Short mmCIF file of C-alpha atoms in Angstrom, two decimals:
data_model
loop_
_atom_site.label_atom_id
_atom_site.label_comp_id
_atom_site.label_asym_id
_atom_site.label_seq_id
_atom_site.Cartn_x
_atom_site.Cartn_y
_atom_site.Cartn_z
CA MET A 6 107.29 163.87 126.80
CA PRO A 7 109.64 160.59 125.78
CA PRO A 8 110.33 158.88 129.12
CA ILE A 9 113.98 160.54 128.75
CA SER A 10 112.78 163.41 130.11
CA LYS A 11 111.70 161.08 133.69
CA PRO A 12 114.46 162.05 136.16
CA ALA A 13 116.20 159.02 136.34
CA PRO A 14 117.43 157.25 140.91
CA LYS A 15 118.99 159.93 142.05
CA SER A 16 122.70 157.95 142.02
CA ALA A 17 122.50 157.71 137.99
CA ALA A 18 124.19 161.44 138.36
CA GLY A 19 127.30 160.27 139.97
CA SER A 20 129.39 162.07 136.90
CA LEU A 21 127.30 165.53 137.93
CA ALA A 22 128.13 164.90 141.76
CA SER A 23 130.19 167.30 142.45
CA PHE A 24 129.13 169.42 139.48
CA ALA A 25 128.28 173.80 140.70
CA PRO A 26 127.56 172.58 144.42
CA TRP A 27 126.60 176.43 144.34
CA ALA A 28 123.79 175.70 142.10
CA ALA A 29 120.64 175.93 145.22
CA GLU A 30 121.76 179.09 145.84
CA GLY A 31 119.24 182.19 144.77
CA GLY A 32 120.03 184.10 141.94
CA VAL A 33 121.30 180.65 139.82
CA ARG A 34 120.42 180.78 136.22
CA VAL A 35 120.19 176.94 134.54
CA TYR A 36 120.52 175.89 130.40
CA LEU A 37 120.64 173.31 128.36
CA ARG A 38 122.23 173.32 125.15
CA PRO A 39 121.42 169.93 123.07
CA VAL A 40 124.73 168.42 121.60
CA GLY A 41 124.97 164.92 119.96
CA LEU A 42 122.19 165.56 117.50
CA LEU A 43 121.20 162.99 115.65
CA PRO A 44 117.94 162.22 112.67
CA ILE A 45 115.37 161.10 115.21
CA ALA A 46 114.91 158.02 113.92
CA ALA A 47 118.15 157.01 114.49
CA TRP A 48 116.99 156.78 117.53
CA SER A 49 115.22 153.82 119.74
CA ALA A 50 111.99 154.42 121.15
CA GLY A 51 112.21 156.57 123.87
CA ALA A 52 116.35 157.14 124.01
CA ALA A 53 116.12 160.43 123.11
CA VAL A 54 113.96 163.41 122.90
CA PRO A 55 113.17 166.08 119.37
CA LEU A 56 115.18 169.11 119.22
CA ALA A 57 112.22 171.65 118.21
CA GLY A 58 110.05 169.06 117.19
CA GLY A 59 112.17 168.88 114.10
CA ARG A 60 114.56 165.98 112.20
CA PHE A 61 116.97 166.00 114.79
CA ALA A 62 116.70 164.15 118.72
CA PHE A 63 119.64 164.33 121.61
CA ALA A 64 120.15 162.59 124.74
CA THR A 65 122.77 164.99 126.00
CA ALA A 66 123.23 167.87 126.73
CA GLU A 67 126.11 170.65 127.98
CA LEU A 68 124.74 171.44 131.61
CA ILE A 69 125.67 175.38 131.91
CA VAL A 70 124.48 177.71 135.49
CA ARG A 71 125.43 180.76 136.20
CA GLN A 72 125.40 183.28 138.70
CA GLY A 73 126.56 186.53 137.81
CA ALA A 74 130.50 186.42 137.08
CA ARG A 75 130.72 182.19 138.19
CA ILE A 76 129.29 179.69 135.25
CA GLU A 77 129.81 175.75 135.05
CA ARG A 78 129.81 173.65 132.38
CA ALA A 79 129.40 169.93 132.05
CA PHE A 80 128.49 167.31 128.98
CA ALA A 81 126.55 165.06 130.33
CA PRO A 82 122.69 162.39 129.42
CA LEU A 83 119.77 164.28 129.64
CA THR A 84 118.90 161.65 132.51
CA GLU A 85 121.70 162.67 134.52
CA ILE A 86 121.18 166.05 134.38
CA LEU A 87 117.78 165.78 134.96
CA ALA A 88 118.56 163.67 138.58
CA TRP A 89 121.12 166.73 139.36
CA GLY A 90 118.90 168.84 139.29
CA TRP A 91 116.24 167.06 141.41
CA GLU A 92 119.03 167.01 143.96
CA ARG A 93 119.88 171.00 144.09
CA GLY A 94 116.17 171.27 144.80
CA THR A 95 112.13 171.79 143.30
CA ALA A 96 113.54 175.26 141.68
CA VAL A 97 116.06 173.98 140.44
CA ALA A 98 114.51 171.24 138.21
CA GLN A 99 111.43 172.75 137.69
CA SER A 100 114.11 174.85 135.69
CA LEU A 101 115.35 172.06 134.25
CA ASP A 102 111.84 171.00 133.00
CA ARG A 103 110.60 174.06 131.46
CA ARG A 104 113.97 174.18 129.22
CA LEU A 105 113.52 170.82 128.16
CA GLY A 106 109.55 171.93 126.99
CA ALA A 107 110.73 174.85 125.74
CA LEU A 108 113.92 172.88 123.25
CA THR A 109 111.37 169.80 122.90
CA ARG A 110 108.33 171.59 122.22
CA GLY A 111 106.99 171.56 118.19
CA ARG A 112 107.41 174.57 116.30
CA ALA A 113 104.49 175.49 114.57
CA PRO A 114 104.41 176.94 110.80
CA PHE A 115 105.86 180.64 111.24
CA GLY A 116 104.05 182.99 109.48
CA GLY A 117 102.29 180.59 107.32
CA LEU A 118 105.27 179.04 106.83
CA ASP A 119 105.55 174.97 107.73
CA LEU A 120 109.00 174.83 109.65
CA GLY A 121 109.70 171.06 108.83
CA ARG A 122 112.54 172.34 106.65
CA PRO A 123 114.30 174.54 106.15
CA ARG A 124 113.04 178.59 105.51
CA ILE A 125 115.04 180.67 103.11
CA MET A 126 114.41 184.86 103.36
CA ALA A 127 115.59 186.75 101.08
CA ILE A 128 116.60 189.98 101.30
CA VAL A 129 115.39 192.77 99.84
CA ASN A 130 117.54 196.28 100.65
CA VAL A 131 115.29 199.60 99.30
CA THR A 132 118.48 201.73 100.58
CA PRO A 133 121.26 203.24 99.56
CA ASP A 134 124.01 202.73 101.57
CA SER A 135 123.38 198.93 103.17
CA PHE A 136 126.55 197.04 103.87
CA SER A 137 126.62 194.55 101.53
CA ASP A 138 123.78 195.54 98.14
CA GLY A 139 123.69 199.30 99.18
CA GLY A 140 122.63 201.22 96.61
CA ASP A 141 121.99 198.16 93.95
CA PHE A 142 118.06 198.30 93.98
CA PHE A 143 117.22 201.45 95.39
CA ASP A 144 114.32 202.69 93.77
CA ALA A 145 111.19 200.31 94.02
CA GLY A 146 111.37 199.70 90.08
CA THR A 147 114.80 197.85 90.81
CA ALA A 148 114.05 196.30 94.31
CA ILE A 149 110.62 194.37 93.02
CA ALA A 150 112.41 193.22 89.79
CA HIS A 151 115.31 191.97 92.15
CA GLY A 152 112.32 190.10 94.56
CA GLU A 153 110.82 188.43 91.57
CA ALA A 154 114.20 187.22 90.36
CA MET A 155 114.19 186.20 94.55
CA LEU A 156 111.51 183.92 94.64
CA GLU A 157 111.65 182.62 91.33
CA ALA A 158 114.88 181.12 92.63
CA GLY A 159 113.18 179.76 96.24
CA ALA A 160 112.83 182.50 98.38
CA ASP A 161 110.09 180.96 100.93
CA LEU A 162 109.32 184.73 102.22
CA LEU A 163 110.79 188.22 101.09
CA ASP A 164 112.59 190.61 104.18
CA ILE A 165 111.93 194.18 102.72
CA GLY A 166 113.91 196.71 104.55
CA GLY A 167 114.53 200.84 103.71
CA GLU A 168 116.99 201.57 106.35
CA SER A 169 120.43 200.92 106.25
CA THR A 170 121.53 199.04 110.00
CA ARG A 171 124.84 198.45 108.77
CA PRO A 172 127.42 199.20 111.49
CA GLY A 173 128.20 203.40 111.90
CA SER A 174 124.91 204.11 109.69
CA ALA A 175 122.76 207.13 110.10
CA ALA A 176 118.96 206.90 110.97
CA VAL A 177 116.04 207.66 108.22
CA SER A 178 113.09 209.03 109.45
CA PRO A 179 109.71 206.87 109.84
CA GLU A 180 108.39 209.35 106.68
CA GLU A 181 111.61 208.66 104.64
CA GLU A 182 111.52 204.69 105.27
CA GLU A 183 107.89 203.95 104.29
CA ALA A 184 108.20 205.90 100.77
CA ARG A 185 110.68 203.38 100.02
CA VAL A 186 109.18 199.86 100.93
CA LEU A 187 105.38 200.59 100.83
CA PRO A 188 105.13 200.32 96.65
CA VAL A 189 107.38 196.57 97.77
CA VAL A 190 105.41 195.34 99.93
CA ARG A 191 102.27 195.99 97.75
CA HIS A 192 103.63 194.51 96.00
CA PHE A 193 104.52 191.56 96.70
CA ALA A 194 101.71 191.25 99.52
CA ALA A 195 99.34 191.75 95.74
CA LYS A 196 100.33 188.50 93.94
CA GLY A 197 100.58 186.32 97.37
CA ALA A 198 103.95 186.46 98.46
CA VAL A 199 105.10 186.27 101.92
CA VAL A 200 106.68 189.75 102.68
CA SER A 201 108.28 190.82 106.06
CA VAL A 202 109.53 194.26 106.55
CA ASP A 203 113.10 194.99 108.05
CA THR A 204 112.10 198.21 110.55
CA ARG A 205 112.41 199.34 113.72
CA HIS A 206 110.11 201.16 114.03
CA ALA A 207 106.47 201.31 114.63
CA ARG A 208 104.74 203.74 113.06
CA VAL A 209 106.14 202.02 109.58
CA MET A 210 105.03 198.26 111.10
CA ARG A 211 101.58 199.61 110.79
CA ALA A 212 101.88 200.94 107.30
CA ALA A 213 103.46 197.94 106.03
CA LEU A 214 101.17 195.32 107.64
CA ASP A 215 98.20 197.68 106.74
CA ALA A 216 99.92 197.52 103.15
CA GLY A 217 99.31 193.95 103.41
CA ALA A 218 102.79 193.02 105.44
CA ALA A 219 102.37 189.56 106.66
CA LEU A 220 105.50 189.80 109.34
CA ILE A 221 107.39 191.83 111.65
CA ASN A 222 110.71 191.70 111.49
CA ASP A 223 112.18 194.15 113.96
CA VAL A 224 116.27 194.02 114.55
CA ALA A 225 115.63 196.56 118.11
CA GLY A 226 114.18 193.92 119.84
CA LEU A 227 110.76 195.58 119.46
CA ARG A 228 112.20 198.66 121.84
CA ASP A 229 110.21 201.60 119.83
CA PRO A 230 107.57 202.52 122.59
CA GLY A 231 104.97 201.49 120.20
CA ALA A 232 106.11 198.25 118.49
CA LEU A 233 105.00 195.41 120.96
CA PRO A 234 101.51 197.39 120.83
CA LEU A 235 101.30 197.14 117.35
CA VAL A 236 102.10 193.13 116.81
CA ALA A 237 99.69 192.73 119.57
CA GLU A 238 96.93 194.55 118.12
CA LYS A 239 97.53 192.86 114.33
CA ALA A 240 98.37 189.33 115.26
CA ALA A 241 101.44 189.45 113.34
CA PRO A 242 104.04 187.40 114.06
CA VAL A 243 107.68 188.72 114.45
CA VAL A 244 111.23 188.13 114.60
CA VAL A 245 113.15 189.49 117.70
CA MET A 246 116.33 189.80 116.84
CA HIS A 247 118.89 191.31 119.26
CA MET A 248 121.49 194.22 118.92
CA GLN A 249 123.32 195.88 121.55
CA GLY A 250 123.35 199.15 121.16
CA GLU A 251 122.28 201.18 118.45
CA PRO A 252 123.83 200.36 114.67
CA GLY A 253 125.66 204.07 114.90
CA THR A 254 127.84 203.04 117.34
CA MET A 255 127.31 199.13 118.15
CA GLN A 256 130.39 198.34 117.09
CA ARG A 257 132.63 200.65 118.57
CA ASN A 258 133.35 198.21 121.97
CA PRO A 259 130.79 195.74 121.56
CA ALA A 260 131.63 193.73 125.38
CA TYR A 261 129.79 190.37 126.99
CA GLU A 262 130.43 188.76 130.44
CA ASP A 263 128.95 185.54 127.80
CA ALA A 264 127.90 186.13 124.83
CA ALA A 265 125.43 183.07 123.89
CA LEU A 266 124.45 183.64 127.53
CA ASP A 267 123.90 187.54 127.21
CA VAL A 268 122.15 187.68 124.06
CA PHE A 269 119.26 183.68 125.41
CA ASP A 270 119.43 186.41 128.47
CA TRP A 271 118.65 189.24 126.50
CA LEU A 272 115.79 187.30 123.92
CA GLU A 273 114.22 186.09 127.10
CA GLU A 274 112.77 188.30 128.39
CA ARG A 275 111.79 190.42 125.09
CA VAL A 276 109.82 187.04 124.36
CA GLY A 277 108.90 187.19 127.95
CA ALA A 278 106.99 191.02 127.72
CA CYS A 279 105.89 189.56 123.82
CA LEU A 280 103.99 186.54 126.22
CA ALA A 281 102.34 189.39 128.66
CA ALA A 282 101.63 191.45 126.29
CA GLY A 283 99.13 188.98 124.33
CA VAL A 284 101.93 187.28 121.96
CA PRO A 285 101.49 183.84 121.82
CA LEU A 286 105.26 181.91 121.10
CA ASP A 287 103.94 180.56 118.07
CA ARG A 288 104.18 184.01 116.30
CA ILE A 289 107.89 185.05 117.81
CA ALA A 290 111.00 183.87 116.43
CA VAL A 291 113.95 184.99 118.36
CA ASP A 292 117.73 185.85 116.33
CA PRO A 293 120.75 185.86 118.07
CA GLY A 294 121.67 188.37 115.89
CA ILE A 295 124.89 188.92 114.26
CA GLY A 296 127.38 191.34 113.87
CA PHE A 297 125.04 193.10 115.77
CA GLY A 298 127.45 194.70 118.23
CA LYS A 299 129.14 191.78 118.73
CA THR A 300 133.12 190.90 117.58
CA VAL A 301 134.19 188.18 115.74
CA GLU A 302 134.47 186.13 118.33
CA HIS A 303 131.14 187.12 120.33
CA ASN A 304 129.87 185.62 117.21
CA LEU A 305 131.43 182.12 116.51
CA ASP A 306 130.82 182.17 120.75
CA ILE A 307 127.49 182.80 119.24
CA LEU A 308 127.00 180.43 116.60
CA ARG A 309 128.91 177.53 118.25
CA HIS A 310 125.74 178.01 120.86
CA THR A 311 122.86 178.42 117.66
CA ALA A 312 121.33 175.00 119.35
CA LEU A 313 120.95 176.57 122.87
CA TYR A 314 118.22 179.33 121.51
CA HIS A 315 115.84 177.03 120.86
CA GLY A 316 115.44 176.66 124.47
CA LEU A 317 113.49 180.04 123.91
CA GLY A 318 110.37 177.72 122.71
CA CYS A 319 110.38 179.70 119.28
CA ALA A 320 111.18 179.66 116.15
CA LEU A 321 115.32 180.55 115.21
CA LEU A 322 116.19 182.15 112.09
CA ILE A 323 120.05 182.94 111.55
CA GLY A 324 121.20 186.17 109.72
CA LEU A 325 124.92 185.92 108.56
CA SER A 326 124.83 186.50 105.28
CA ARG A 327 127.75 188.28 103.95
CA LYS A 328 129.23 189.76 107.25
CA THR A 329 132.07 191.01 108.21
CA LEU A 330 133.35 187.87 111.19
CA ILE A 331 133.17 186.15 107.52
CA GLY A 332 135.82 188.27 105.67
CA LYS A 333 137.77 188.65 108.83
CA LEU A 334 138.28 184.69 109.29
CA SER A 335 139.12 184.38 105.72
CA ARG A 336 140.80 187.40 103.55
CA ASN A 337 139.14 190.53 104.19
CA GLU A 338 137.02 189.55 100.95
CA PRO A 339 134.24 192.12 99.99
CA PRO A 340 130.80 191.38 101.28
CA LYS A 341 130.10 189.93 97.87
CA GLU A 342 132.23 187.40 98.26
CA ARG A 343 131.16 185.95 101.35
CA LEU A 344 128.96 183.26 99.99
CA ALA A 345 130.71 180.67 99.96
CA GLY A 346 130.95 181.29 104.25
CA SER A 347 128.03 182.74 104.07
CA LEU A 348 126.88 178.61 103.30
CA ALA A 349 129.04 176.98 105.66
CA GLY A 350 128.07 179.61 108.89
CA GLY A 351 124.40 178.95 107.72
CA LEU A 352 124.15 175.10 107.04
CA GLU A 353 126.09 174.76 110.31
CA THR A 354 123.70 176.48 111.92
CA LEU A 355 120.84 174.01 110.41
CA ASN A 356 122.95 170.99 111.86
CA GLN A 357 122.00 172.89 115.45
CA GLY A 358 118.30 173.33 113.68
CA ALA A 359 117.50 176.48 113.07
CA HIS A 360 114.74 176.86 110.68
CA ILE A 361 114.92 180.01 109.23
CA LEU A 362 117.89 181.58 106.89
CA ARG A 363 118.22 185.44 106.57
CA VAL A 364 119.78 185.82 102.89
CA HIS A 365 120.85 187.89 99.98
CA ASP A 366 122.50 184.72 97.71
CA VAL A 367 118.82 182.81 96.96
CA PRO A 368 120.02 180.42 94.25
CA GLN A 369 122.95 178.95 95.90
CA THR A 370 121.88 178.94 99.35
CA VAL A 371 118.38 177.03 97.85
CA GLN A 372 120.85 174.02 96.24
CA ALA A 373 122.90 174.16 99.63
CA CYS A 374 119.66 173.54 101.49
CA ALA A 375 118.19 170.75 98.91
CA VAL A 376 121.46 168.55 99.39
CA TRP A 377 121.93 169.26 103.37
CA GLU A 378 118.06 168.32 102.70
CA GLY A 379 119.33 165.30 101.28
CA LEU A 380 121.83 163.86 103.73
CA HIS A 381 119.64 164.80 106.47
CA PRO A 382 116.38 163.60 105.23
CA ALA A 383 113.57 163.99 108.01
CA ARG A 384 112.94 160.04 108.06
CA VAL A 385 116.10 157.77 107.99
CA PRO A 386 115.93 155.75 104.68
#
């Protein structure tokens, strides 16, 4: 760890001296959200720490302290934050140290993909009723042609789903889901493409992995009782997504005490369950679940706090392509006319270190990411 991770003398925490005096009490949680991100090469040696092993580094963070509904926030240099932690006692100091360690640890390849540059997960909906392109690629032949075009356009992996999880959608039986996705999974696995199966059913996960899928993308966060044991058994990488409620009802009245922190806490619990089951951090990606049981304001709060989720120590995936919030923030455009908003939101999350973007519009996203990489080189020229 670079020198900045070492606690400064206690007097250095002057600006935080009166911050959250109750932080040493029981039941307190602390969080770190990196801010002021700059390319690593822009910092002098020891002046900053890397974010998730990537191209950005930071020396300042938002310190958030929470005890139930009581929340305080402050921005300060890491040296002051760490010194403040030691002043509050060993438990707080150790919690901050764990948060900083998770934020700065390098990320191994996920699903065989190096995370040193943004990766694009292309959406292949083999469904009649998905919110954006339902029915466009419902039969296997059309879905395969669509996936081929996405790979040609530069997609890094294909996310193949057979059940719509749009707000208000009805559940699909695992048998029907398998009939929809397995021919497509087999086709792309046979040609060596990286294939993800988008499902919340353990039975479908097993069938897709046996058919050659490389990883699981579960909008339900492995809540099917058979899902987590299966992921551990198969040593399969998994994307764990947050969703409040079920697709059929999730948008009726979503409520949070603090959306960004509540989602973080839920994901942290699921990551802990994965670790306990024998699934290591390097095989876990987290997705805060934009649009899944969240209002526009909830979604915006989460997106503003994208960098916070690196504190889980995992790869970070963001899926906001064509989502409802884009239409509600502009002129209520239909899903296929939300490309500009999808790109704007996706690039903002890359500015906060997101590793994978899940998208519908692959050629345009590939082009946007190429420009973004040119503006944010891994090493400053």
